[in-house]
Amino acid sequence: MPKTSGNTQSSSDAVDTKPAYATATPGLSKRPRLIANGPRALMWYLLSLLVIGLDQWTKWIANTKLNFHEPVPVIEPILNWTLAYNYGAAFSFLADQGGWQKWFFAGLSLAMSVFLVVYLTRAPRQAKLLNVGLALILGGAIGNLIDRVRIGKVIDFIHVHYADVWHYPIFNIADIAICVGVAIVVIDMLFLEGKRNAKYQA
């Protein structure tokens, strides 16, 4: 009988040359992408409109029902309704100037409002808390802007104090919306933005 070569292997004993791992399907290993709000920014504009409406309505009530600087007790000794007018910025900053501050702060509010309107369309759809904060700031900025353009001053009426010992500067709904909105944006930047960027691809 003819001899077979000693290094000849049967097909069943052949070494498998295929890699031990399966190649990943292209695209499956990528992180999901962040999607801009785009047209869906409308829902956040509606939240801003709600803030504007509530702010202007409460200011109208305060301006028609309250007397200037005459406190109306609400929760003694910490809360009054007290009608006041602010010709400056927050905490009456530059309120005692000659009138130029009206247009300065009106222009500043307008620029901020335009920026937020545009930015809300570009903000990530997944960042819901951030969008809430931006919408609140936008509503508050426009609420006070309406006052500055319409009557040259901002109507304030919420007076937080402790008896006659301590008084917080009188404010309004727009101010509350701006402060809460800024706090929400800061919280998102500090605690949520990093996690969002790790989860999604920009």
Backbone as JSON, one array per atom type, in Angstrom:
{
  "sequence": "MPKTSGNTQSSSDAVDTKPAYATATPGLSKRPRLIANGPRALMWYLLSLLVIGLDQWTKWIANTKLNFHEPVPVIEPILNWTLAYNYGAAFSFLADQGGWQKWFFAGLSLAMSVFLVVYLTRAPRQAKLLNVGLALILGGAIGNLIDRVRIGKVIDFIHVHYADVWHYPIFNIADIAICVGVAIVVIDMLFLEGKRNAKYQA",
  "N": [[0.84, -1.2, 0.0], [0.47, 2.23, -0.79], [2.29, 4.75, 0.96], [1.12, 7.31, 3.06], [1.7, 10.8, 3.52], [3.16, 11.91, 6.58], [2.43, 14.4, 7.6], [0.01, 14.99, 6.64], [-3.35, 16.02, 7.05], [-6.63, 15.13, 7.93], [-9.77, 16.42, 6.69], [-11.48, 16.87, 8.79], [-9.8, 17.28, 10.85], [-8.66, 19.66, 10.33], [-7.27, 22.88, 11.03], [-9.2, 25.52, 12.32], [-9.34, 28.54, 10.81], [-10.76, 30.86, 11.27], [-11.43, 33.83, 13.15], [-11.83, 33.9, 16.76], [-13.72, 35.59, 17.69], [-16.69, 37.47, 16.96], [-17.15, 39.81, 14.39], [-18.18, 43.12, 15.1], [-21.27, 44.5, 14.14], [-21.27, 47.19, 11.93], [-21.91, 50.42, 13.28], [-23.55, 49.61, 15.39], [-22.15, 49.78, 17.75], [-21.91, 52.44, 18.31], [-22.67, 55.38, 20.23], [-25.96, 56.63, 21.0], [-27.21, 59.58, 19.37], [-27.26, 63.05, 20.32], [-30.15, 65.0, 19.9], [-31.29, 67.96, 18.48], [-33.74, 70.34, 19.64], [-35.24, 71.72, 17.65], [-38.21, 72.08, 15.75], [-39.68, 71.21, 17.93], [-39.16, 72.92, 19.95], [-41.26, 74.55, 20.31], [-43.01, 73.68, 22.34], [-41.62, 74.45, 24.58], [-41.57, 77.18, 24.24], [-44.24, 77.66, 24.72], [-44.38, 77.22, 27.46], [-42.89, 79.42, 28.28], [-44.63, 81.44, 27.42], [-46.74, 80.97, 29.17], [-45.58, 81.75, 31.59], [-45.16, 84.46, 31.02], [-47.83, 85.35, 30.67], [-48.93, 84.83, 33.25], [-47.29, 86.47, 34.78], [-47.81, 89.1, 33.73], [-50.55, 89.29, 34.24], [-50.72, 89.14, 37.08], [-49.26, 91.41, 37.71], [-50.9, 93.39, 36.63], [-53.14, 93.16, 38.3], [-51.94, 93.87, 40.75], [-51.16, 96.5, 40.21], [-53.57, 97.79, 39.85], [-55.12, 97.26, 42.09], [-53.67, 97.72, 44.4], [-52.21, 100.2, 46.54], [-49.53, 102.49, 46.12], [-46.66, 101.52, 47.8], [-48.07, 100.8, 50.09], [-48.43, 98.39, 52.35], [-50.08, 95.23, 52.17], [-51.04, 92.88, 54.33], [-50.35, 89.39, 54.01], [-49.28, 86.85, 54.84], [-48.56, 87.04, 57.95], [-45.65, 87.25, 60.02], [-44.29, 87.56, 57.52], [-44.91, 87.91, 54.79], [-46.09, 90.24, 52.5], [-48.29, 91.99, 50.2], [-47.0, 94.49, 48.36], [-47.04, 97.3, 46.49], [-44.63, 98.39, 44.21], [-42.25, 100.2, 42.21], [-39.7, 99.52, 39.92], [-37.04, 101.07, 38.53], [-34.64, 100.28, 37.68], [-32.35, 97.53, 37.5], [-32.26, 94.19, 38.85], [-32.78, 94.24, 42.38], [-33.0, 96.98, 42.38], [-30.83, 98.07, 41.05], [-28.98, 100.68, 39.62], [-31.24, 102.27, 39.59], [-31.6, 104.93, 40.2], [-30.7, 106.54, 38.18], [-30.6, 108.78, 35.25], [-32.54, 107.97, 33.4], [-31.57, 106.74, 31.17], [-31.01, 104.13, 31.78], [-33.29, 102.68, 31.42], [-33.53, 102.06, 28.66], [-31.16, 100.76, 28.32], [-31.36, 98.42, 29.95], [-33.64, 97.39, 28.77], [-32.72, 96.84, 26.18], [-30.79, 94.95, 26.83], [-32.37, 92.91, 27.91], [-33.87, 92.29, 25.64], [-31.89, 91.33, 23.88], [-31.04, 89.07, 25.31], [-33.41, 87.6, 25.29], [-33.79, 87.08, 22.53], [-31.52, 85.52, 22.07], [-32.12, 83.27, 23.71], [-34.46, 82.32, 22.5], [-33.46, 81.41, 20.05], [-31.52, 79.6, 20.99], [-33.02, 77.67, 22.29], [-34.05, 76.17, 20.2], [-31.85, 74.8, 19.43], [-30.93, 73.45, 21.61], [-30.37, 70.31, 23.31], [-32.81, 67.8, 22.76], [-33.08, 65.77, 24.57], [-32.37, 66.9, 26.96], [-34.3, 67.71, 29.09], [-34.7, 69.02, 31.59], [-32.91, 71.15, 31.41], [-34.09, 72.52, 29.26], [-36.49, 73.33, 30.44], [-35.51, 75.14, 32.36], [-34.35, 77.11, 30.66], [-36.63, 78.0, 29.31], [-38.11, 79.14, 31.4], [-36.42, 81.27, 32.14], [-36.51, 82.73, 29.77], [-39.27, 83.44, 29.64], [-39.48, 85.02, 31.97], [-37.66, 87.1, 31.4], [-38.85, 88.31, 29.15], [-41.26, 89.09, 30.31], [-40.53, 91.13, 32.17], [-39.34, 92.81, 30.31], [-41.51, 93.7, 28.79], [-42.75, 95.42, 30.61], [-40.77, 97.44, 30.89], [-40.65, 98.54, 28.31], [-43.3, 99.29, 27.91], [-44.19, 100.93, 30.13], [-41.91, 102.03, 31.17], [-40.8, 101.16, 33.55], [-40.49, 98.53, 36.0], [-43.02, 96.58, 37.4], [-43.37, 95.65, 40.7], [-44.39, 93.56, 43.45], [-44.37, 91.53, 45.38], [-43.54, 91.04, 48.61], [-41.29, 89.98, 50.76], [-40.43, 89.52, 54.09], [-39.29, 89.98, 57.52], [-41.14, 90.84, 60.04], [-40.43, 94.11, 61.05], [-37.76, 93.96, 60.91], [-36.15, 92.74, 58.95], [-35.98, 93.03, 55.45], [-36.6, 91.76, 52.28], [-35.72, 92.67, 48.94], [-38.44, 93.9, 47.01], [-40.27, 91.95, 44.65], [-41.33, 90.18, 41.63], [-43.41, 87.91, 39.63], [-42.03, 87.35, 37.26], [-39.38, 87.73, 38.08], [-39.13, 85.61, 39.85], [-39.36, 83.44, 38.08], [-37.06, 83.81, 36.52], [-34.99, 83.47, 38.44], [-35.46, 80.84, 39.39], [-35.21, 79.5, 36.95], [-32.49, 80.01, 36.29], [-31.26, 78.65, 38.43], [-32.03, 76.02, 37.81], [-30.72, 75.63, 35.34], [-28.04, 75.81, 36.19], [-27.93, 73.57, 37.89], [-28.3, 71.57, 35.98], [-25.95, 71.92, 34.45], [-23.98, 71.27, 36.34], [-24.57, 68.67, 37.31], [-25.9, 67.05, 35.41], [-25.17, 67.46, 32.71], [-22.63, 66.31, 32.12], [-23.15, 63.55, 32.43], [-25.04, 63.27, 30.42], [-23.53, 63.84, 28.12], [-21.79, 61.72, 28.21], [-23.45, 59.63, 27.69], [-24.71, 60.18, 25.28], [-23.88, 60.94, 21.87], [-22.52, 63.84, 20.58]],
  "CA": [[0.0, 0.0, 0.0], [1.26, 3.47, -0.79], [2.32, 5.45, 2.25], [0.67, 8.71, 3.06], [2.61, 11.69, 4.24], [2.85, 11.98, 8.01], [1.89, 15.7, 8.0], [-1.28, 15.18, 6.0], [-4.43, 15.99, 8.02], [-7.97, 14.97, 7.38], [-10.56, 17.65, 6.71], [-12.1, 17.02, 10.11], [-8.78, 17.72, 11.81], [-8.08, 20.92, 9.86], [-7.33, 23.98, 12.0], [-10.13, 26.59, 11.95], [-8.59, 29.8, 10.7], [-11.62, 32.0, 11.56], [-11.19, 34.41, 14.5], [-12.71, 33.38, 17.81], [-14.73, 36.6, 18.02], [-17.5, 37.91, 15.82], [-16.98, 41.23, 14.09], [-19.38, 43.89, 15.44], [-21.95, 45.12, 13.01], [-20.98, 48.63, 11.92], [-22.97, 51.31, 13.73], [-24.23, 49.18, 16.62], [-21.36, 50.14, 18.92], [-21.92, 53.88, 18.49], [-23.63, 55.93, 21.17], [-27.04, 57.4, 20.36], [-26.86, 60.98, 19.17], [-28.1, 64.13, 20.85], [-31.0, 65.58, 18.87], [-31.71, 69.32, 18.8], [-35.19, 70.51, 19.76], [-35.84, 72.08, 16.37], [-39.61, 72.52, 15.87], [-40.23, 70.86, 19.24], [-38.95, 74.04, 20.88], [-42.56, 75.21, 20.49], [-43.57, 73.34, 23.64], [-40.93, 75.25, 25.6], [-42.08, 78.54, 24.06], [-45.55, 77.72, 25.38], [-44.11, 77.39, 28.88], [-42.51, 80.83, 28.43], [-45.86, 82.24, 27.3], [-47.48, 80.8, 30.42], [-44.91, 82.6, 32.58], [-45.45, 85.85, 30.64], [-49.23, 85.62, 30.97], [-49.11, 84.89, 34.7], [-46.58, 87.65, 35.27], [-48.53, 90.31, 33.36], [-51.85, 89.29, 34.92], [-50.53, 89.49, 38.5], [-48.83, 92.82, 37.76], [-52.08, 94.22, 36.38], [-53.92, 93.17, 39.54], [-51.22, 94.65, 41.76], [-51.14, 97.92, 39.84], [-54.93, 98.36, 39.92], [-55.76, 97.01, 43.39], [-52.82, 98.13, 45.52], [-51.7, 101.57, 46.59], [-48.08, 102.51, 46.11], [-45.93, 101.39, 49.07], [-48.96, 100.52, 51.23], [-48.41, 96.94, 52.48], [-51.29, 94.47, 52.47], [-50.56, 91.63, 54.92], [-50.81, 88.12, 53.47], [-48.88, 85.89, 55.88], [-47.79, 87.78, 58.95], [-45.03, 88.53, 59.68], [-43.26, 87.27, 56.52], [-45.28, 88.18, 53.4], [-47.06, 91.29, 52.17], [-48.36, 92.54, 48.85], [-46.63, 95.9, 48.43], [-46.78, 97.8, 45.15], [-43.41, 99.19, 44.05], [-41.78, 100.31, 40.83], [-38.25, 99.41, 39.81], [-36.56, 101.73, 37.32], [-33.33, 99.71, 37.36], [-32.3, 96.08, 37.34], [-32.55, 93.48, 40.09], [-32.42, 94.93, 43.61], [-33.0, 98.41, 42.07], [-29.51, 98.48, 40.56], [-29.02, 101.83, 38.7], [-32.61, 102.81, 39.53], [-31.62, 106.37, 40.42], [-30.06, 107.24, 37.06], [-31.43, 109.77, 34.59], [-33.5, 107.41, 32.46], [-30.89, 105.94, 30.13], [-30.98, 102.73, 32.19], [-34.49, 102.02, 30.89], [-33.24, 101.51, 27.35], [-30.03, 99.83, 28.47], [-31.85, 97.14, 30.43], [-34.57, 96.88, 27.77], [-31.9, 96.24, 25.13], [-30.16, 93.75, 27.38], [-33.42, 91.88, 28.0], [-34.22, 91.89, 24.28], [-30.8, 90.5, 23.36], [-31.11, 87.79, 26.01], [-34.61, 86.89, 24.82], [-33.52, 86.58, 21.18], [-30.56, 84.42, 22.22], [-32.8, 82.1, 24.27], [-35.38, 81.81, 21.49], [-32.66, 80.64, 19.1], [-30.83, 78.5, 21.66], [-33.97, 76.6, 22.6], [-34.2, 75.3, 19.03], [-30.61, 74.04, 19.27], [-30.66, 72.7, 22.83], [-30.69, 68.89, 23.14], [-34.16, 67.38, 23.1], [-33.01, 64.88, 25.73], [-32.09, 67.7, 28.16], [-35.6, 68.31, 29.44], [-34.57, 69.96, 32.71], [-32.26, 72.34, 30.86], [-35.08, 73.25, 28.46], [-37.41, 73.97, 31.39], [-34.82, 76.31, 32.9], [-34.23, 78.13, 29.63], [-37.97, 78.54, 29.04], [-38.47, 80.01, 32.52], [-35.63, 82.5, 32.02], [-37.05, 83.47, 28.63], [-40.55, 84.03, 30.03], [-39.24, 86.09, 32.93], [-36.99, 88.22, 30.73], [-39.83, 89.01, 28.32], [-42.23, 89.7, 31.2], [-40.0, 92.42, 32.63], [-39.1, 93.64, 29.13], [-42.79, 94.33, 28.44], [-42.93, 96.55, 31.54], [-39.81, 98.51, 30.6], [-41.02, 99.19, 27.06], [-44.66, 99.83, 27.98], [-44.36, 102.0, 31.11], [-40.62, 102.56, 31.57], [-40.42, 100.66, 34.87], [-40.97, 97.17, 36.27], [-43.96, 96.52, 38.52], [-43.07, 94.64, 41.72], [-45.43, 93.56, 44.49], [-44.19, 90.46, 46.36], [-42.68, 91.62, 49.65], [-40.91, 89.0, 51.79], [-39.76, 90.25, 55.18], [-39.55, 89.47, 58.86], [-41.59, 91.99, 60.83], [-39.75, 95.31, 60.57], [-36.34, 93.74, 61.17], [-35.45, 92.38, 57.72], [-36.82, 93.14, 54.26], [-36.02, 91.36, 51.01], [-36.2, 93.56, 47.87], [-39.74, 93.52, 46.45], [-40.05, 91.32, 43.35], [-42.54, 89.79, 40.9], [-43.41, 86.54, 39.1], [-40.94, 87.23, 36.28], [-38.13, 87.56, 38.82], [-39.11, 84.23, 40.37], [-39.1, 82.55, 36.94], [-35.65, 83.95, 36.14], [-34.14, 82.88, 39.48], [-35.66, 79.38, 39.35], [-34.64, 79.04, 35.7], [-31.03, 80.02, 36.41], [-30.9, 77.56, 39.34], [-32.2, 74.76, 37.08], [-29.63, 75.55, 34.36], [-26.81, 75.52, 36.93], [-28.02, 72.17, 38.32], [-28.06, 70.74, 34.79], [-24.53, 72.03, 34.09], [-23.13, 70.64, 37.35], [-24.87, 67.28, 37.62], [-26.54, 66.28, 34.35], [-24.56, 67.63, 31.4], [-21.57, 65.32, 31.94], [-23.77, 62.23, 32.21], [-25.69, 63.29, 29.11], [-22.51, 63.77, 27.1], [-21.22, 60.37, 28.25], [-24.45, 58.69, 27.17], [-25.07, 60.51, 23.9], [-22.86, 61.5, 21.01], [-22.92, 65.17, 20.09]],
  "C": [[0.87, 1.25, 0.0], [1.17, 4.17, 0.53], [1.84, 6.88, 2.07], [1.63, 9.53, 3.86], [2.19, 11.83, 5.68], [2.24, 13.3, 8.41], [0.57, 15.99, 7.33], [-2.38, 15.04, 7.03], [-5.74, 15.79, 7.29], [-8.72, 16.27, 7.5], [-11.19, 17.9, 8.06], [-11.14, 17.53, 11.15], [-8.17, 19.06, 11.42], [-8.28, 22.02, 10.9], [-8.26, 25.06, 11.47], [-9.38, 27.91, 11.95], [-9.45, 31.03, 10.98], [-11.35, 32.54, 12.95], [-12.23, 33.92, 15.49], [-13.8, 34.36, 18.18], [-15.47, 36.98, 16.75], [-17.29, 39.4, 15.62], [-18.27, 41.98, 14.36], [-19.97, 44.49, 14.19], [-21.71, 46.62, 13.04], [-22.18, 49.45, 12.38], [-23.61, 50.92, 15.04], [-23.46, 49.6, 17.86], [-21.35, 51.64, 19.19], [-22.97, 54.29, 19.51], [-24.76, 56.62, 20.42], [-26.7, 58.87, 20.33], [-27.81, 61.92, 19.91], [-28.87, 64.77, 19.7], [-31.45, 66.96, 19.32], [-33.24, 69.41, 18.85], [-35.85, 70.8, 18.41], [-37.27, 72.58, 16.56], [-40.24, 72.2, 17.23], [-39.96, 71.92, 20.3], [-40.26, 74.76, 21.16], [-43.15, 74.91, 21.86], [-42.91, 74.13, 24.76], [-41.3, 76.73, 25.46], [-43.43, 78.7, 24.74], [-45.39, 77.88, 26.89], [-43.7, 78.84, 29.16], [-43.73, 81.74, 28.35], [-46.71, 82.14, 28.55], [-46.9, 81.69, 31.51], [-45.24, 84.07, 32.3], [-46.89, 86.22, 31.0], [-49.49, 85.75, 32.46], [-48.46, 86.14, 35.28], [-47.37, 88.93, 34.97], [-49.89, 90.41, 34.05], [-51.7, 89.71, 36.37], [-50.06, 90.94, 38.64], [-50.01, 93.76, 37.53], [-52.95, 94.3, 37.62], [-53.26, 94.04, 40.59], [-51.31, 96.15, 41.46], [-52.5, 98.57, 39.95], [-55.56, 98.22, 41.3], [-54.96, 97.52, 44.58], [-52.44, 99.6, 45.41], [-50.19, 101.54, 46.76], [-47.5, 102.53, 47.52], [-46.85, 101.27, 50.28], [-49.09, 99.0, 51.36], [-49.8, 96.37, 52.78], [-50.83, 93.13, 53.03], [-51.19, 90.4, 54.27], [-50.53, 87.01, 54.46], [-48.0, 86.64, 56.87], [-46.88, 86.84, 59.73], [-44.0, 88.39, 58.56], [-43.63, 87.66, 55.09], [-46.36, 89.25, 53.31], [-47.17, 91.43, 50.66], [-48.05, 94.03, 48.99], [-46.25, 96.38, 47.04], [-45.53, 98.69, 45.14], [-43.03, 99.2, 42.58], [-40.26, 100.3, 40.82], [-37.82, 100.0, 38.47], [-35.19, 101.19, 36.89], [-33.42, 98.22, 37.11], [-32.68, 95.43, 38.66], [-32.01, 94.25, 41.29], [-32.25, 96.43, 43.39], [-31.63, 98.94, 41.64], [-29.66, 99.54, 39.47], [-30.41, 102.46, 38.59], [-32.63, 104.33, 39.62], [-30.91, 107.16, 39.33], [-31.07, 108.09, 36.3], [-32.43, 109.24, 33.58], [-32.88, 106.57, 31.37], [-30.92, 104.45, 30.46], [-32.18, 101.95, 31.67], [-34.17, 101.33, 29.57], [-32.07, 100.54, 27.39], [-30.53, 98.45, 28.89], [-32.88, 96.53, 29.47], [-33.8, 96.2, 26.63], [-31.24, 94.97, 25.58], [-31.16, 92.6, 27.45], [-33.81, 91.37, 26.62], [-33.16, 90.97, 23.69], [-30.82, 89.11, 24.0], [-32.28, 86.95, 25.52], [-34.39, 86.29, 23.44], [-32.55, 85.4, 21.24], [-31.25, 83.15, 22.7], [-33.78, 81.49, 23.28], [-34.62, 80.93, 20.5], [-32.05, 79.4, 19.77], [-31.77, 77.35, 22.0], [-34.19, 75.67, 21.41], [-32.99, 74.39, 18.87], [-30.27, 73.2, 20.5], [-31.05, 71.24, 22.64], [-32.11, 68.56, 23.59], [-34.17, 66.52, 24.35], [-32.82, 65.65, 27.04], [-33.35, 68.44, 28.61], [-35.49, 69.33, 30.56], [-33.92, 71.26, 32.25], [-33.26, 73.17, 30.07], [-36.11, 73.96, 29.34], [-36.78, 75.25, 31.94], [-34.71, 77.44, 31.9], [-35.57, 78.79, 29.34], [-38.42, 79.48, 30.15], [-37.71, 81.33, 32.45], [-36.18, 83.37, 30.89], [-38.36, 84.16, 28.99], [-40.38, 85.18, 31.0], [-38.61, 87.31, 32.3], [-37.98, 89.01, 29.89], [-40.87, 89.71, 29.19], [-41.77, 91.05, 31.71], [-39.7, 93.37, 31.47], [-40.37, 94.38, 28.71], [-43.03, 95.55, 29.33], [-42.03, 97.72, 31.17], [-40.21, 99.28, 29.34], [-42.37, 99.9, 27.19], [-44.77, 101.02, 28.93], [-43.04, 102.55, 31.65], [-40.13, 102.11, 32.93], [-41.02, 99.27, 35.05], [-41.85, 97.2, 37.51], [-43.58, 95.35, 39.43], [-44.15, 94.7, 42.8], [-45.27, 92.48, 45.55], [-43.13, 90.91, 47.37], [-42.46, 90.59, 50.75], [-40.09, 89.73, 52.85], [-39.92, 89.48, 56.47], [-39.84, 90.66, 59.76], [-40.99, 93.26, 60.23], [-38.24, 95.2, 60.74], [-35.56, 93.5, 59.88], [-36.42, 92.43, 56.56], [-36.03, 92.69, 53.03], [-36.54, 92.31, 49.92], [-37.49, 93.04, 47.23], [-39.55, 93.02, 45.01], [-41.38, 90.91, 42.73], [-42.41, 88.36, 40.37], [-42.29, 86.34, 38.09], [-39.6, 87.02, 36.97], [-38.01, 86.14, 39.36], [-38.75, 83.26, 39.25], [-37.63, 82.6, 36.54], [-34.75, 83.25, 37.15], [-34.25, 81.36, 39.48], [-35.03, 78.81, 38.08], [-33.13, 78.97, 35.75], [-30.57, 78.88, 37.31], [-30.99, 76.21, 38.62], [-31.08, 74.57, 36.06], [-28.31, 75.2, 35.03], [-26.79, 74.07, 37.39], [-27.73, 71.24, 37.15], [-26.58, 70.75, 34.42], [-23.65, 71.23, 35.05], [-23.33, 69.13, 37.44], [-25.37, 66.43, 36.44], [-25.82, 66.35, 33.0], [-23.48, 66.59, 31.12], [-22.13, 63.93, 31.68], [-24.42, 62.16, 30.84], [-24.66, 63.16, 27.99], [-21.85, 62.39, 27.06], [-22.17, 59.35, 27.61], [-24.72, 58.91, 25.69], [-23.86, 61.08, 23.18], [-23.34, 62.83, 20.46], [-22.96, 65.19, 18.57]]
}
